Coordinates of C-alpha atoms in Angstrom, one line a residue:
M1 CA 0.0 0.0 0.0
T2 CA 1.5 3.4 -1.0
S3 CA 1.0 6.3 1.3
E4 CA 2.5 9.7 2.2
R5 CA 2.0 8.9 5.8
P6 CA 5.0 7.8 7.9
K7 CA 6.0 4.1 8.2
V8 CA 5.2 3.1 11.7
A9 CA 6.4 0.1 13.7
V10 CA 3.8 -0.8 16.3
V11 CA 5.0 -2.5 19.5
V12 CA 2.4 -4.6 21.5
K13 CA 2.6 -6.9 24.4
G14 CA 1.0 -9.8 22.6
W15 CA -0.7 -10.3 19.2
P16 CA -3.4 -11.3 18.7
R17 CA -5.3 -11.0 22.0
L18 CA -9.1 -11.6 22.3
S19 CA -9.4 -9.2 25.2
E20 CA -7.8 -6.3 23.4
T21 CA -10.1 -5.6 20.5
F22 CA -9.7 -1.9 21.1
I23 CA -6.0 -2.3 20.0
A24 CA -6.9 -4.4 17.0
Q25 CA -9.6 -2.0 15.9
E26 CA -7.2 1.0 16.1
I27 CA -4.4 -0.7 14.2
V28 CA -6.6 -2.0 11.4
A29 CA -8.2 1.4 11.1
L30 CA -4.8 3.1 10.8
E31 CA -3.8 0.6 8.2
E32 CA -7.0 1.2 6.2
T33 CA -6.4 5.0 6.5
G34 CA -3.2 4.5 4.6
Y35 CA -0.4 3.6 7.1
D36 CA 2.3 1.2 6.2
L37 CA 2.6 -0.7 9.5
S38 CA 4.7 -3.5 10.9
M39 CA 3.8 -5.3 14.2
W40 CA 6.4 -6.2 16.8
S41 CA 5.0 -8.4 19.6
L42 CA 6.8 -9.1 22.9
R43 CA 4.8 -12.3 23.5
F44 CA 3.4 -15.1 21.4
P45 CA -0.4 -15.5 21.3
T46 CA -2.0 -17.7 23.9
D47 CA -5.7 -17.4 22.9
K48 CA -7.0 -20.4 20.8
K49 CA -9.4 -18.2 18.9
R50 CA -9.1 -15.0 16.9
H51 CA -11.5 -12.2 16.1
P52 CA -12.5 -11.6 12.5
L53 CA -10.9 -8.2 13.0
H54 CA -7.5 -9.8 13.4
E55 CA -7.8 -11.3 10.0
R56 CA -8.2 -7.9 8.4
L57 CA -4.7 -6.8 9.4
Q58 CA -2.3 -6.9 6.4
A59 CA 0.9 -5.8 8.3
P60 CA 3.6 -8.3 8.9
V61 CA 3.9 -9.5 12.5
H62 CA 7.3 -10.1 14.1
Y63 CA 7.8 -11.7 17.5
L64 CA 10.7 -10.6 19.7
P65 CA 12.3 -13.2 22.0
E66 CA 9.7 -13.7 24.7
Y67 CA 12.4 -14.9 27.1
L68 CA 16.0 -14.0 26.4
H69 CA 17.4 -17.4 27.1
Q70 CA 15.2 -18.9 24.4
E71 CA 16.9 -17.0 21.6
P72 CA 20.4 -16.1 23.0
L73 CA 22.1 -15.8 19.6
R74 CA 19.4 -13.3 18.4
V75 CA 19.8 -11.3 21.6
L76 CA 23.6 -11.4 21.3
K77 CA 23.5 -10.1 17.7
G78 CA 21.3 -7.2 18.9
V79 CA 23.7 -6.2 21.6
L80 CA 26.8 -6.6 19.4
A81 CA 25.2 -4.5 16.7
G82 CA 25.0 -1.5 19.1
L83 CA 28.3 -1.7 21.0
F84 CA 30.2 0.7 18.8
K85 CA 27.3 3.2 18.4
P86 CA 27.1 6.2 20.8
R87 CA 23.4 6.1 21.1
F88 CA 23.5 2.5 22.3
W89 CA 25.4 3.6 25.4
T90 CA 22.9 6.4 25.9
A91 CA 20.2 3.7 26.0
V92 CA 22.3 1.6 28.4
G93 CA 22.5 4.6 30.7
A94 CA 18.7 5.1 30.6
W95 CA 18.2 1.4 31.2
L96 CA 20.7 1.2 34.1
K97 CA 18.9 4.2 35.8
D98 CA 15.6 2.3 35.5
L99 CA 17.1 -0.9 36.6
S100 CA 18.5 0.7 39.8
R101 CA 14.9 1.5 40.8
D102 CA 13.3 -1.7 39.4
L103 CA 15.8 -4.5 39.9
T104 CA 13.8 -7.3 38.2
R105 CA 14.2 -9.9 35.5
N106 CA 11.5 -8.2 33.5
R107 CA 13.6 -5.0 33.3
V108 CA 16.5 -7.0 32.0
R109 CA 14.2 -8.7 29.5
R110 CA 13.0 -5.3 28.3
F111 CA 16.4 -4.2 27.4
G112 CA 17.3 -7.4 25.6
Q113 CA 14.1 -7.2 23.5
A114 CA 14.9 -3.6 22.7
C115 CA 18.4 -4.6 21.4
V116 CA 16.7 -7.1 19.1
L117 CA 14.1 -4.6 18.0
A118 CA 16.7 -1.9 17.3
R119 CA 18.8 -4.2 15.2
E120 CA 16.0 -5.8 13.2
L121 CA 13.9 -2.7 12.5
P122 CA 14.1 -1.8 8.8
D123 CA 15.9 1.5 8.0
D124 CA 12.8 3.1 6.5
I125 CA 10.7 3.1 9.7
D126 CA 9.9 6.7 10.6
L127 CA 8.3 6.2 14.0
L128 CA 7.8 3.7 16.8
Y129 CA 4.4 3.4 18.5
A130 CA 3.7 1.3 21.5
H131 CA 0.5 0.1 23.1
F132 CA 0.7 0.2 26.9
M133 CA 2.9 2.5 28.9
H134 CA 4.7 -0.1 31.0
T135 CA 6.7 -3.0 29.3
P136 CA 5.9 -2.2 25.6
A137 CA 6.8 1.5 26.1
S138 CA 10.0 0.6 27.9
V139 CA 11.2 -1.7 25.1
T140 CA 10.1 1.0 22.5
R141 CA 11.9 3.8 24.4
Y142 CA 15.2 1.9 24.7
A143 CA 15.1 0.9 21.0
A144 CA 14.2 4.5 19.9
I145 CA 17.2 5.9 21.8
M146 CA 19.4 3.3 20.1
R147 CA 18.1 4.2 16.7
D148 CA 17.8 7.9 17.4
M149 CA 14.2 8.1 16.2
P150 CA 10.9 9.3 17.7
W151 CA 8.5 7.1 19.6
S152 CA 5.0 7.5 20.9
V153 CA 2.7 5.5 23.1
S154 CA -1.0 4.7 23.9
A155 CA -1.8 4.2 27.6
H156 CA -4.9 2.4 28.8
A157 CA -5.7 1.3 32.3
K158 CA -3.5 -1.1 34.3
D159 CA -0.4 0.4 32.7
I160 CA -1.4 3.9 34.0
W161 CA -2.5 2.9 37.5
T162 CA 0.1 0.3 38.5
S163 CA 3.2 1.9 37.0
P164 CA 5.3 4.0 39.4
D165 CA 5.1 7.7 38.9
W166 CA 8.9 8.1 38.3
E167 CA 8.6 5.8 35.3
K168 CA 5.5 7.5 33.9
R169 CA 7.1 10.9 34.4
E170 CA 10.4 10.0 32.6
K171 CA 8.5 8.6 29.7
L172 CA 6.8 12.0 29.4
Q173 CA 9.8 14.3 29.5
E174 CA 11.8 15.4 26.5
S175 CA 15.0 15.5 28.6
T176 CA 14.7 11.8 29.4
Y177 CA 14.0 10.7 25.9
G178 CA 10.3 10.6 26.5
A179 CA 7.5 10.0 24.0
A180 CA 6.7 12.5 21.3
F181 CA 3.1 12.2 22.4
L182 CA 1.0 9.9 24.5
A183 CA -2.6 9.1 23.6
T184 CA -4.9 7.8 26.3
C185 CA -8.5 6.7 26.2
T186 CA -10.1 8.3 29.3
K187 CA -10.2 11.8 30.7
V188 CA -9.3 10.6 34.2
G189 CA -6.2 9.0 32.8
A190 CA -5.3 12.0 30.6
D191 CA -5.6 14.4 33.5
H192 CA -3.4 12.2 35.7
L193 CA -0.7 11.8 33.0
A194 CA -0.7 15.5 32.0
E195 CA 0.3 16.3 35.6
L196 CA 3.4 14.2 35.1
A197 CA 4.4 15.5 31.7
D198 CA 6.8 18.3 31.0
R199 CA 4.1 19.8 28.8
P200 CA 0.4 19.0 29.2
D201 CA 0.0 19.0 25.4
R202 CA 2.2 15.9 25.2
V203 CA -0.8 14.0 26.4
E204 CA -4.0 13.7 24.3
L205 CA -7.4 12.2 25.2
V206 CA -8.3 9.9 22.3
Y207 CA -11.4 7.8 23.0
H208 CA -11.2 4.5 21.2
G209 CA -14.9 4.7 20.3
L210 CA -16.6 1.9 18.3
D211 CA -16.5 1.0 14.7
L212 CA -20.1 0.2 14.1
T213 CA -19.4 -1.3 10.7
R214 CA -18.2 -4.4 12.7
F215 CA -21.5 -4.8 14.4
P216 CA -25.0 -5.7 13.2
E217 CA -27.9 -3.4 13.7
P218 CA -29.4 -3.8 17.2
P219 CA -32.3 -6.3 17.5
I220 CA -35.7 -4.7 16.7
Q221 CA -37.3 -6.6 19.6
R222 CA -35.6 -8.4 22.5
R223 CA -36.6 -11.8 23.7
E224 CA -40.0 -12.0 25.5
E225 CA -39.4 -14.8 28.0
D226 CA -40.4 -14.3 31.7
S227 CA -36.9 -15.2 32.9
V228 CA -34.2 -12.5 32.8
R229 CA -30.7 -13.2 31.3
F230 CA -27.7 -11.3 32.7
L231 CA -24.5 -11.3 30.7
S232 CA -20.9 -10.3 31.6
V233 CA -17.9 -10.2 29.4
G234 CA -14.5 -9.7 30.9
R235 CA -11.4 -11.5 32.2
L236 CA -11.8 -13.3 35.5
V237 CA -9.5 -10.9 37.4
E238 CA -10.0 -9.0 40.6
K239 CA -10.7 -5.6 39.0
K240 CA -13.7 -6.9 37.1
G241 CA -15.5 -7.6 40.4
F242 CA -17.1 -10.9 39.4
D243 CA -16.7 -12.2 43.0
R244 CA -18.9 -9.4 44.2
L245 CA -21.4 -10.2 41.4
I246 CA -21.6 -13.9 42.4
S247 CA -22.4 -12.8 45.9
A248 CA -25.0 -10.5 44.6
L249 CA -26.6 -13.3 42.5
A250 CA -27.0 -15.3 45.7
L251 CA -29.0 -12.4 47.2
L252 CA -31.6 -12.2 44.4
P253 CA -35.2 -13.1 45.6
N254 CA -36.4 -16.7 45.1
D255 CA -39.3 -15.6 42.9
L256 CA -37.0 -14.0 40.3
D257 CA -36.3 -16.3 37.4
W258 CA -32.7 -15.5 36.2
H259 CA -29.6 -16.8 34.6
W260 CA -26.1 -15.4 34.4
E261 CA -23.8 -16.0 31.5
H262 CA -20.1 -15.2 31.6
I263 CA -17.7 -14.8 28.7
G264 CA -14.0 -14.5 29.2
G265 CA -10.8 -16.2 30.4
G266 CA -8.5 -15.3 33.2
G267 CA -6.8 -16.6 36.4
D268 CA -9.6 -16.7 39.0
G269 CA -12.1 -19.0 37.2
S270 CA -11.8 -22.0 39.5
L271 CA -12.1 -19.9 42.7
L272 CA -15.2 -18.2 41.3
K273 CA -16.8 -21.5 40.4
V274 CA -16.2 -22.8 43.9
Q275 CA -17.8 -19.6 45.2
A276 CA -20.9 -20.1 43.0
E277 CA -21.2 -23.7 44.3
T278 CA -20.8 -22.7 47.9
L279 CA -23.5 -20.0 47.5
G280 CA -25.9 -22.4 45.7
V281 CA -26.2 -20.5 42.4
A282 CA -23.9 -22.6 40.2
D283 CA -26.9 -24.2 38.4
R284 CA -28.0 -20.8 37.1
I285 CA -24.6 -19.8 35.7
T286 CA -23.0 -20.6 32.3
W287 CA -19.3 -20.2 32.0
R288 CA -18.5 -19.8 28.3
G289 CA -14.8 -19.1 28.5
A290 CA -13.0 -17.1 25.8
C291 CA -15.2 -16.4 22.8
D292 CA -14.6 -14.6 19.5
Q293 CA -16.5 -11.4 18.5
P294 CA -19.4 -13.0 16.7
E295 CA -20.1 -15.2 19.7
V296 CA -20.0 -12.3 22.0
I297 CA -22.4 -10.2 19.9
E298 CA -24.8 -13.1 19.6
A299 CA -24.8 -13.5 23.4
M300 CA -25.5 -9.8 23.8
R301 CA -28.5 -10.0 21.4
Q302 CA -29.9 -12.9 23.5
S303 CA -29.5 -11.1 26.9
D304 CA -31.5 -8.6 28.9
V305 CA -28.9 -6.8 31.2
F306 CA -25.2 -6.4 30.8
V307 CA -23.4 -6.4 34.1
L308 CA -19.8 -5.2 34.6
P309 CA -19.1 -4.6 38.4
S310 CA -15.7 -3.1 38.0
R311 CA -13.7 -2.1 41.1
I312 CA -10.2 -1.0 42.1
A313 CA -8.0 -4.0 42.8
E314 CA -5.7 -4.1 45.8
D315 CA -2.6 -3.3 43.7
G316 CA -4.4 -0.2 42.2
D317 CA -5.3 -1.8 38.9
R318 CA -8.7 -0.8 37.5
D319 CA -10.6 -0.5 34.3
G320 CA -10.4 2.5 32.0
L321 CA -13.5 2.8 29.9
P322 CA -14.2 -0.8 28.9
N323 CA -15.0 -1.1 25.2
V324 CA -17.3 -4.0 26.0
L325 CA -19.8 -1.4 27.5
M326 CA -19.9 0.4 24.2
E327 CA -20.3 -3.0 22.4
A328 CA -23.2 -3.9 24.6
A329 CA -24.8 -0.5 23.9
S330 CA -24.4 -1.1 20.2
Q331 CA -26.8 -4.0 20.6
K332 CA -29.2 -2.0 22.8
L333 CA -28.4 -4.1 25.8
C334 CA -29.2 -2.5 29.1
L335 CA -26.0 -1.5 31.1
L336 CA -25.3 -2.0 34.8
S337 CA -21.9 -1.1 36.0
T338 CA -20.0 0.9 38.7
P339 CA -18.8 4.5 38.9
V340 CA -15.1 3.4 38.7
S341 CA -12.4 5.2 36.7
A342 CA -13.8 6.5 33.4
I343 CA -17.0 4.5 33.2
P344 CA -19.1 7.6 34.2
E345 CA -17.6 9.3 31.1
F346 CA -19.9 7.0 29.0
I347 CA -22.7 6.1 31.4
T348 CA -24.6 8.7 33.4
D349 CA -26.5 6.9 36.2
G350 CA -30.2 6.7 35.5
E351 CA -29.8 8.1 32.0
H352 CA -27.7 5.7 29.9
G353 CA -27.7 2.8 32.4
V354 CA -27.3 2.2 36.1
L355 CA -24.1 2.8 38.1
S356 CA -24.2 0.9 41.4
S357 CA -21.8 0.4 44.2
D358 CA -19.9 -2.9 43.9
A359 CA -21.3 -4.0 47.3
P360 CA -23.2 -7.3 46.7
E361 CA -26.4 -5.9 48.3
A362 CA -26.4 -2.8 46.0
L363 CA -25.7 -4.9 42.9
A364 CA -28.5 -7.3 43.8
A365 CA -30.9 -4.4 44.3
A366 CA -30.0 -2.9 40.9
M367 CA -30.2 -6.2 39.1
E368 CA -33.6 -7.0 40.6
R369 CA -34.9 -3.5 39.7
L370 CA -33.8 -3.8 36.0
A371 CA -35.0 -7.4 35.8
R372 CA -38.5 -6.5 36.8
D373 CA -38.8 -3.3 34.8
A374 CA -38.6 -3.9 31.0
G375 CA -39.8 -0.3 30.3
L376 CA -36.9 1.1 32.3
R377 CA -34.5 -1.2 30.4
E378 CA -35.8 0.0 27.1
R379 CA -35.5 3.7 28.0
L380 CA -31.9 3.3 29.2
T381 CA -30.8 1.3 26.2
E382 CA -32.2 3.9 23.8
A383 CA -30.3 6.6 25.6
A384 CA -27.1 4.6 25.7
Y385 CA -27.3 3.9 22.0
G386 CA -27.8 7.6 21.3
R387 CA -24.8 8.5 23.4
L388 CA -22.7 5.9 21.6
T389 CA -23.6 7.1 18.1
A390 CA -23.3 10.8 19.0
H391 CA -20.0 10.8 21.0
F392 CA -18.2 7.5 21.0
L393 CA -17.6 6.4 17.4
M394 CA -14.2 5.3 16.3
Q395 CA -13.6 7.7 13.4
P396 CA -12.9 11.0 15.4
G397 CA -10.3 9.2 17.5
I398 CA -8.5 7.8 14.5
A399 CA -8.4 11.2 12.9
Q400 CA -6.8 12.6 16.1
L401 CA -4.2 9.8 16.2
D402 CA -3.5 10.2 12.5
A403 CA -2.7 13.9 13.1
R404 CA -0.4 13.2 16.0
L405 CA 1.5 10.4 14.3
Q406 CA 2.1 12.6 11.2
A407 CA 3.2 15.5 13.4
A408 CA 5.6 13.4 15.4
A409 CA 7.3 12.0 12.3
A410 CA 7.4 15.4 10.6
K411 CA 9.1 17.0 13.6
A412 CA 11.7 14.3 13.7

């Protein structure tokens, strides 16, 4: 594909990943805008399925050594290629400064991957662009220093709230070889990062939005059964709050006919299933595991209430603005969530959905209310769909990102 736009190497933690459709959507959109991209992944894929969106990407995908000992010759070649170049030692200095504050194997691995990336990048790449501010941005920053080229980054949720301030600050300062710009998908995240940057305009709020061409029109009429179907989509990790949700399900009144379906993988599945058994609700739950996009959409079309009880994890991790809420809104599925992080930027309580405390008692009360009031559900879904189509479509964000990428490359 020929284009006047810069050639960009995109660095991601893993490709493809079912849980990161927002990244795939953006990269595919940039490519279809005219960008000549190449993908550089720090990890190999672990998901057994792929979304149709992943198949649309034409860019070549390169995998860096996931663990340095697995490809020692490749790592050694990367190090030797830089030994006699002054910028290599500048990168070593930046890495050693980081290592002194984060003495971990992961930090060593980041530098080894950066050496491989710097050696193997084609000479005609104009700009490096990382997704996630923690590990991918570190690899990208070290490689950019070695190659004396600009880099930029998109920050999301966990990477913002669990990375130390010193690291975020240095990635946002020109004097410490920081990013040409940082895009982030929530206002709460943008405000936090702007306070750490040398210039507030280095940080730009870019909502991911939704590409509605990937989704069918919402159902004209929802199912008319007496039972209510709750649906959740998300990884089985602490910040998603599914432990609180299972406790809430156990509090629903006996005369309410309900079923909860969960889609997603993660590390806490066995514990949550034991919790459901202990509370006596396991027979009303379906665990679907990881599903591709068409399966998720079909589940949304067959459900009545989408529940995402996000909360702040003990380590500070939290959601940003989960794209799955917008996906549910695209199918006019009623939304029940919590006022955590940027979720209120999309859902106004009582207007576009319901925002509840993550306490089981509050969740149960909200679920019962929505289950029993079909008219309320319809009113909320129409408003959420209107908000989605008016303010949260993909195209404006891609236009913003396009402008920033071109400006960063032109300045360099």
